[in-house]
PDB file of N, CA and C in Angstrom:
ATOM      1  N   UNK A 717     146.729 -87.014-143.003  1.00  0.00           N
ATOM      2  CA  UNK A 717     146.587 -86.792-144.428  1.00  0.00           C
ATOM      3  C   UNK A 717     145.462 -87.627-145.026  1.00  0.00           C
ATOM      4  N   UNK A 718     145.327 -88.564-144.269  1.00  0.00           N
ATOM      5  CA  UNK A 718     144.196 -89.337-144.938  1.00  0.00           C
ATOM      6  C   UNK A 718     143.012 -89.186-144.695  1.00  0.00           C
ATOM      7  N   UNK A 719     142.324 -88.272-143.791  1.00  0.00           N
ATOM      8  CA  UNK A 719     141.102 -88.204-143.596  1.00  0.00           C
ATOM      9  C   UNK A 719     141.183 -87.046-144.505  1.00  0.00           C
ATOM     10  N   UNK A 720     141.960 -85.945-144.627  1.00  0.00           N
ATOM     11  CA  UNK A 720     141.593 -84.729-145.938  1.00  0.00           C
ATOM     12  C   UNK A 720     141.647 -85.620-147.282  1.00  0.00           C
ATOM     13  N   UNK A 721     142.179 -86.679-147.524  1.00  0.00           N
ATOM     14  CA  UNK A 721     141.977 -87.156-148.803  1.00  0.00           C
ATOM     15  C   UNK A 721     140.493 -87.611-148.798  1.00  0.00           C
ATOM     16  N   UNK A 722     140.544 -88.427-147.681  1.00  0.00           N
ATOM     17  CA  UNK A 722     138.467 -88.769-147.841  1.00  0.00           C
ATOM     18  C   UNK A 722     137.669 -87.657-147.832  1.00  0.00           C
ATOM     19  N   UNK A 723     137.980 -86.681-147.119  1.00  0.00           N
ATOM     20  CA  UNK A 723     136.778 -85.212-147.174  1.00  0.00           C
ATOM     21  C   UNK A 723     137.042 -84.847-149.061  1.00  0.00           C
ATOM     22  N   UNK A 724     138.198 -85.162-149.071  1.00  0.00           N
ATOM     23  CA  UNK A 724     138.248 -83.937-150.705  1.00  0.00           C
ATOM     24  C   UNK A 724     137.365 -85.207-151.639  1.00  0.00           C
ATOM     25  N   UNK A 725     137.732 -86.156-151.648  1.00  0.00           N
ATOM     26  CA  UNK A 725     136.796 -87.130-152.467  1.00  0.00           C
ATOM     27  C   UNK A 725     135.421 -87.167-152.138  1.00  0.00           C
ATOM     28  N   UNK A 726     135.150 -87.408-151.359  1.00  0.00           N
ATOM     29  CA  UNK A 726     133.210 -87.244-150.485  1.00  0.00           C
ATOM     30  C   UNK A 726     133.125 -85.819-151.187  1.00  0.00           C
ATOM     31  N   UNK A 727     133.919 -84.716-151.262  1.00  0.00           N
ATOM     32  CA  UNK A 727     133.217 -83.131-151.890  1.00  0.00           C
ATOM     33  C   UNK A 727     133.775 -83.544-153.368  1.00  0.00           C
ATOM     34  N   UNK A 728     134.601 -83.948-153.963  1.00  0.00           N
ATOM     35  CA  UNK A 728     134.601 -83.993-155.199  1.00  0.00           C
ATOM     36  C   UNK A 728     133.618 -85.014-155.792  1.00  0.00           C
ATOM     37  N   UNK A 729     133.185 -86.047-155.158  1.00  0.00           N
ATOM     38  CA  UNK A 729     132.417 -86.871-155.892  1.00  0.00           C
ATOM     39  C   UNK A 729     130.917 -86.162-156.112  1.00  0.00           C
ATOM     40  N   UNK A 730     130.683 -85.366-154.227  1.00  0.00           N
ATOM     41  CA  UNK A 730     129.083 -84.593-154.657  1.00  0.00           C
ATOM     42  C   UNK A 730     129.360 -83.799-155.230  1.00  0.00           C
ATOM     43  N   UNK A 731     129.899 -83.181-155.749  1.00  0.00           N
ATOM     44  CA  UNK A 731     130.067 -82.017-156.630  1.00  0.00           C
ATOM     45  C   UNK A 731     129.581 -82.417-158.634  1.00  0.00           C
ATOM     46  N   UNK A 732     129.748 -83.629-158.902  1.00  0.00           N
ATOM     47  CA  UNK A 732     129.991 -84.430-160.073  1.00  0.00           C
ATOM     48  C   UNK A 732     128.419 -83.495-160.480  1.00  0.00           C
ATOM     49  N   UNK A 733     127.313 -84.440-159.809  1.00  0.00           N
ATOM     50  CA  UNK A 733     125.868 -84.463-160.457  1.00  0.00           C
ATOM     51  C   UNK A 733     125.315 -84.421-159.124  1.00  0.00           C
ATOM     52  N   UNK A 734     123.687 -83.893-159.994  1.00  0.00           N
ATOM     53  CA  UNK A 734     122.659 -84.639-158.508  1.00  0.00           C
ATOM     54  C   UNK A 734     122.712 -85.676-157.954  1.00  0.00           C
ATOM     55  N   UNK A 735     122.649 -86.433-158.659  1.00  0.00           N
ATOM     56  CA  UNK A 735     122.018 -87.919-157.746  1.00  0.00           C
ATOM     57  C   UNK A 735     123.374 -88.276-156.886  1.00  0.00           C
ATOM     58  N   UNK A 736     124.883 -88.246-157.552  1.00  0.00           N
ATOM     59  CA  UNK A 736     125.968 -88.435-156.115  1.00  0.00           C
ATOM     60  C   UNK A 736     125.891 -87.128-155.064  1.00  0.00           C
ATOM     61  N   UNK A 737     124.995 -86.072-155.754  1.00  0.00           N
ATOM     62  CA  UNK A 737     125.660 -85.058-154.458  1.00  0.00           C
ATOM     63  C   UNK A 737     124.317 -85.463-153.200  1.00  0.00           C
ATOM     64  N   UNK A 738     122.911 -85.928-153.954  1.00  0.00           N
ATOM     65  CA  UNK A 738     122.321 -86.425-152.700  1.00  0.00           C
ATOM     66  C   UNK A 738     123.122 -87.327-151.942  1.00  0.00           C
ATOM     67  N   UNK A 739     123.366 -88.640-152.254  1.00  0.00           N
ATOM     68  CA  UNK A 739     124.515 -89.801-151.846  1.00  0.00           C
ATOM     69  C   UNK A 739     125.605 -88.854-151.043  1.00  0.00           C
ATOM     70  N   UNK A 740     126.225 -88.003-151.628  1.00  0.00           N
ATOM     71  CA  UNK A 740     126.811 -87.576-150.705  1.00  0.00           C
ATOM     72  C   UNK A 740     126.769 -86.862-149.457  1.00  0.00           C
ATOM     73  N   UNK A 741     125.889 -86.380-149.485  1.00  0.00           N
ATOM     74  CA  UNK A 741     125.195 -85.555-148.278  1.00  0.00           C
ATOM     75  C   UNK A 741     124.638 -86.541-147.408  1.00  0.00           C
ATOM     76  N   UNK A 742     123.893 -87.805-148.245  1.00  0.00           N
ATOM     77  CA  UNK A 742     123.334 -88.448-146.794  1.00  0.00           C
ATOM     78  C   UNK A 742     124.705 -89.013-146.266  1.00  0.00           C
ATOM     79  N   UNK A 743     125.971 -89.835-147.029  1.00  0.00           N
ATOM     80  CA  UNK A 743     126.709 -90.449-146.013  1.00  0.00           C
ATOM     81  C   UNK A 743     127.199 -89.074-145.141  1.00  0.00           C
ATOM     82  N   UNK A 744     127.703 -87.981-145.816  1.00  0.00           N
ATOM     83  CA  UNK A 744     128.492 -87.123-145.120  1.00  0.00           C
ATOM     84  C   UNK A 744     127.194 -86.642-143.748  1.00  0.00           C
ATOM     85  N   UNK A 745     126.480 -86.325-143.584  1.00  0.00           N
ATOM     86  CA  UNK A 745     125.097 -86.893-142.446  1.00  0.00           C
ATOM     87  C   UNK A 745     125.693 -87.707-141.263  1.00  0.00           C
ATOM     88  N   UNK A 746     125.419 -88.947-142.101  1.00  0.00           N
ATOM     89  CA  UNK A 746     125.230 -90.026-141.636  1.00  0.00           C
ATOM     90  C   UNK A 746     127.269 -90.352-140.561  1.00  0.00           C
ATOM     91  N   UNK A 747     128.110 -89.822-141.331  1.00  0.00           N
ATOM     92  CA  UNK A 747     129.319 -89.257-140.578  1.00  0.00           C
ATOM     93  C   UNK A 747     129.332 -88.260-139.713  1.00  0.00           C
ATOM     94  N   UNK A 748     128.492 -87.530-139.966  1.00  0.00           N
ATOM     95  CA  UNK A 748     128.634 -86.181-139.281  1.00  0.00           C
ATOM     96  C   UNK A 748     127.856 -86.467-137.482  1.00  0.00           C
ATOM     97  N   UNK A 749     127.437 -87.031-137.662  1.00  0.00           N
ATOM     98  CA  UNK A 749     126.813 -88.226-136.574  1.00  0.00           C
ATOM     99  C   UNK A 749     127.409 -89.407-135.658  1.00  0.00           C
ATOM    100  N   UNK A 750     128.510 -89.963-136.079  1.00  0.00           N
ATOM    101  CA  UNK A 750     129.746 -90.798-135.628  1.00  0.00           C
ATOM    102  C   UNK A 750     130.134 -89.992-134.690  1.00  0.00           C
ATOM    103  N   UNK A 751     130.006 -91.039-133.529  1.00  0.00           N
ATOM    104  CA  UNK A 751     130.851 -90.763-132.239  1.00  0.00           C
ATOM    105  C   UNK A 751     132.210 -90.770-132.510  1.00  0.00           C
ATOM    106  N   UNK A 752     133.405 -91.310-133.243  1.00  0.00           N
ATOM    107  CA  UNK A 752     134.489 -90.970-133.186  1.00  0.00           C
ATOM    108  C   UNK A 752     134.404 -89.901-133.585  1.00  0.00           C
ATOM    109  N   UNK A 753     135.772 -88.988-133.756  1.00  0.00           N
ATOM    110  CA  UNK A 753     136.189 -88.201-133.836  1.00  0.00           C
ATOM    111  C   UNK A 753     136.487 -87.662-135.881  1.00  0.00           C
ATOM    112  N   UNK A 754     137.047 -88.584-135.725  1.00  0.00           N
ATOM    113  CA  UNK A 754     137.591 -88.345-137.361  1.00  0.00           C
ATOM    114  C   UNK A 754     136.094 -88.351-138.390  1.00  0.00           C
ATOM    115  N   UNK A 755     135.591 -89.267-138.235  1.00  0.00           N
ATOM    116  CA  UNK A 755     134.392 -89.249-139.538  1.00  0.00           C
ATOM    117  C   UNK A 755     133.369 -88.266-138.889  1.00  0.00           C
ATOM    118  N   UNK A 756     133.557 -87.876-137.802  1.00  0.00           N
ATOM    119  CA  UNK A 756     132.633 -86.635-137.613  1.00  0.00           C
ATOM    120  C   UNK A 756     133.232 -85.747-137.949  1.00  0.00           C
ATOM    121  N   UNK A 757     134.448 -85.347-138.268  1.00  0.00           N
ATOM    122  CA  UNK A 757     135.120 -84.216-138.866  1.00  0.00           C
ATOM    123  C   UNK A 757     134.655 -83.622-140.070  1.00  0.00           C
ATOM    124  N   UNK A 758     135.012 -85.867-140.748  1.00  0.00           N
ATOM    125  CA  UNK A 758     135.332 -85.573-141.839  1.00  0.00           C
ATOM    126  C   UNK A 758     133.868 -85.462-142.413  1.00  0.00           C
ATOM    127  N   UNK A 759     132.273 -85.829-141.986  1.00  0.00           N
ATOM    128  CA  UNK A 759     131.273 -85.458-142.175  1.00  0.00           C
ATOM    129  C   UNK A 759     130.596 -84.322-142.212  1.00  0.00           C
ATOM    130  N   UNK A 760     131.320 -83.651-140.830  1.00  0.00           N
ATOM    131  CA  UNK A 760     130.523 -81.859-140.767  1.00  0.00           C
ATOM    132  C   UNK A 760     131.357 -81.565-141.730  1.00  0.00           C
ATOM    133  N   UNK A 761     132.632 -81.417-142.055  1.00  0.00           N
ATOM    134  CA  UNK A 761     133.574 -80.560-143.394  1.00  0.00           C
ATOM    135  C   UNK A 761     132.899 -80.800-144.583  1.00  0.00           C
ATOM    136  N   UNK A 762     132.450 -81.700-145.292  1.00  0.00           N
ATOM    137  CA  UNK A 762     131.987 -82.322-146.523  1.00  0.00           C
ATOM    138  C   UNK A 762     130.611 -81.685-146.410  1.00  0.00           C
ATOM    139  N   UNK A 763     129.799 -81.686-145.263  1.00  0.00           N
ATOM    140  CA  UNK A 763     128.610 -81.074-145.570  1.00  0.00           C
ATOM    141  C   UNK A 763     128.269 -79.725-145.616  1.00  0.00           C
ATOM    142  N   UNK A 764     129.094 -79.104-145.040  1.00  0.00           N
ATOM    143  CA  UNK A 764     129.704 -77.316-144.913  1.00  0.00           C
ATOM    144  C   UNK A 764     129.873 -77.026-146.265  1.00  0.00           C
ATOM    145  N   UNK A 765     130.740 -77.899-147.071  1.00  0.00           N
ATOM    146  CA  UNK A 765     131.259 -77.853-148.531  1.00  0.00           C
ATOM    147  C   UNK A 765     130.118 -77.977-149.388  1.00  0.00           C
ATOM    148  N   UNK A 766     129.443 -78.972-149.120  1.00  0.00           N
ATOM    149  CA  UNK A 766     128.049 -79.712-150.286  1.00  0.00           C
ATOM    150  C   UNK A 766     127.228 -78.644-149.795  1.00  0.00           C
ATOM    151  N   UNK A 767     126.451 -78.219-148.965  1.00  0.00           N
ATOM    152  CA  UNK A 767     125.457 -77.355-148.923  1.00  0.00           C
ATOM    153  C   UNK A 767     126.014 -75.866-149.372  1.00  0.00           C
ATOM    154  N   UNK A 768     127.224 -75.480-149.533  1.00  0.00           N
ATOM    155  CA  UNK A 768     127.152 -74.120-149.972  1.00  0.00           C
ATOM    156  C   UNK A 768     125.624 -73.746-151.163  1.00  0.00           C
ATOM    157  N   UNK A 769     125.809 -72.635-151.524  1.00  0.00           N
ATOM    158  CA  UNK A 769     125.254 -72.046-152.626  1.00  0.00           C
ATOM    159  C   UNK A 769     125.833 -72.156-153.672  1.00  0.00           C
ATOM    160  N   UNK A 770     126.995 -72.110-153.687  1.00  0.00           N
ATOM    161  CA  UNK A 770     127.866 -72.017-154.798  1.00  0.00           C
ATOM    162  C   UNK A 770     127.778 -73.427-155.599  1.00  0.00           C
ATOM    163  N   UNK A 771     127.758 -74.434-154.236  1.00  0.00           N
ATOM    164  CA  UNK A 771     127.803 -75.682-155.207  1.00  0.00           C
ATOM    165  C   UNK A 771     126.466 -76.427-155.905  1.00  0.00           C
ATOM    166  N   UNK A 772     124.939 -75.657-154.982  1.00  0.00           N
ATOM    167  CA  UNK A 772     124.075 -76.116-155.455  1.00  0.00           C
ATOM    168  C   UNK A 772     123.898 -75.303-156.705  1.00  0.00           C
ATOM    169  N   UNK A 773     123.911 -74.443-157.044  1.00  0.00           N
ATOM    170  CA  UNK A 773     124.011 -73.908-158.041  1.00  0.00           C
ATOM    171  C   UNK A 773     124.336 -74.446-159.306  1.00  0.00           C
ATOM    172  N   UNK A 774     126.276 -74.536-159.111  1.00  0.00           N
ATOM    173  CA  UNK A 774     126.427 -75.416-159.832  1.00  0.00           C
ATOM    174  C   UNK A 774     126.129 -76.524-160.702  1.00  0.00           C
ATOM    175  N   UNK A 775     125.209 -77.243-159.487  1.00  0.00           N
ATOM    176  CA  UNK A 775     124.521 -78.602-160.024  1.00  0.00           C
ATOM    177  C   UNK A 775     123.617 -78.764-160.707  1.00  0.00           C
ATOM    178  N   UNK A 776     122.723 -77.153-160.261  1.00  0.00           N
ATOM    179  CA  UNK A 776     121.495 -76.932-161.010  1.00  0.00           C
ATOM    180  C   UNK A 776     121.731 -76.330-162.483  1.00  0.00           C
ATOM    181  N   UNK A 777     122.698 -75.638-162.483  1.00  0.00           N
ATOM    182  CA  UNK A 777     123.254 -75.674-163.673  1.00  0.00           C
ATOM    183  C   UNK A 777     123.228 -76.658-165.212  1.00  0.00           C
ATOM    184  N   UNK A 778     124.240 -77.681-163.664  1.00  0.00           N
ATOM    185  CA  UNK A 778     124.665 -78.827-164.998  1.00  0.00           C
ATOM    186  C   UNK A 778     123.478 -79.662-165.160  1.00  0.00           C
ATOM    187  N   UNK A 779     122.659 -80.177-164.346  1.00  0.00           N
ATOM    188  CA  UNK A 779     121.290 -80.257-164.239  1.00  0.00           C
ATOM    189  C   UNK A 779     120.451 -79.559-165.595  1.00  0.00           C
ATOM    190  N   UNK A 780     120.930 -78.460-166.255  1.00  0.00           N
ATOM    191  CA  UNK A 780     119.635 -78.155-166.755  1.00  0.00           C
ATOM    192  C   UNK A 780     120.136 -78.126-168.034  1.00  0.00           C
ATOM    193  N   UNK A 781     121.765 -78.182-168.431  1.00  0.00           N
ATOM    194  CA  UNK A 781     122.237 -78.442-169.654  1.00  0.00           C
ATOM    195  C   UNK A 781     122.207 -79.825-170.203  1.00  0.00           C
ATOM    196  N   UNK A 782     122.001 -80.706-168.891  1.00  0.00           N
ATOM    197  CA  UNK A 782     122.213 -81.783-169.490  1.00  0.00           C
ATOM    198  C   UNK A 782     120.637 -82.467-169.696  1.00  0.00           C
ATOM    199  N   UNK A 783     119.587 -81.562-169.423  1.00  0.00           N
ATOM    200  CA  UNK A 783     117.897 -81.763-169.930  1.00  0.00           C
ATOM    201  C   UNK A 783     118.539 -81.167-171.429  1.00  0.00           C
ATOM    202  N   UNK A 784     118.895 -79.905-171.464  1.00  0.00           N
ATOM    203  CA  UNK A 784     118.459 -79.779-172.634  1.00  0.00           C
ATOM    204  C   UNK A 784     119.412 -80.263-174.035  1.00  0.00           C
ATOM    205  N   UNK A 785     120.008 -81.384-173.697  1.00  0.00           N
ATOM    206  CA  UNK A 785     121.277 -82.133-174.919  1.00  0.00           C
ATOM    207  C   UNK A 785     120.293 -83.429-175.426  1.00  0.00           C
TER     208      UNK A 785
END
């Protein structure tokens, strides 16, 4: 249970804004790379999640409402 709580936080935190969803992508990387087992899980899952379309989108979105406030 505890490594899906770290994947859902690592995708909920990049999901926030740009600048954590870069941060998030490099640690989730930088996991996805770990010889154990678990943080390579929990790295390829988080980056499967962060690179969709759906979520860059998103960002670019909030990205462009929050230029124009």
């Amino acid at each position: 249970f505890v490594k899906k709580a770290v994947k859902w936080a690592l995708r909920s935190v990049g999901s926030r804004n740009r600048a954590l969803h870069d941060r998030s992508v490099a640690l989730a990387a930088r996991l996805a790379e770990a010889p154990e087992g678990t943080p390579r899980w929990i790295g390829k899952d988080a980056l499967r999640r962060l690179a969709t379309p759906a979520t860059r989108d998103r960002l670019e979105r909030a990205t462009a409402r929050s230029k124009r406030s």
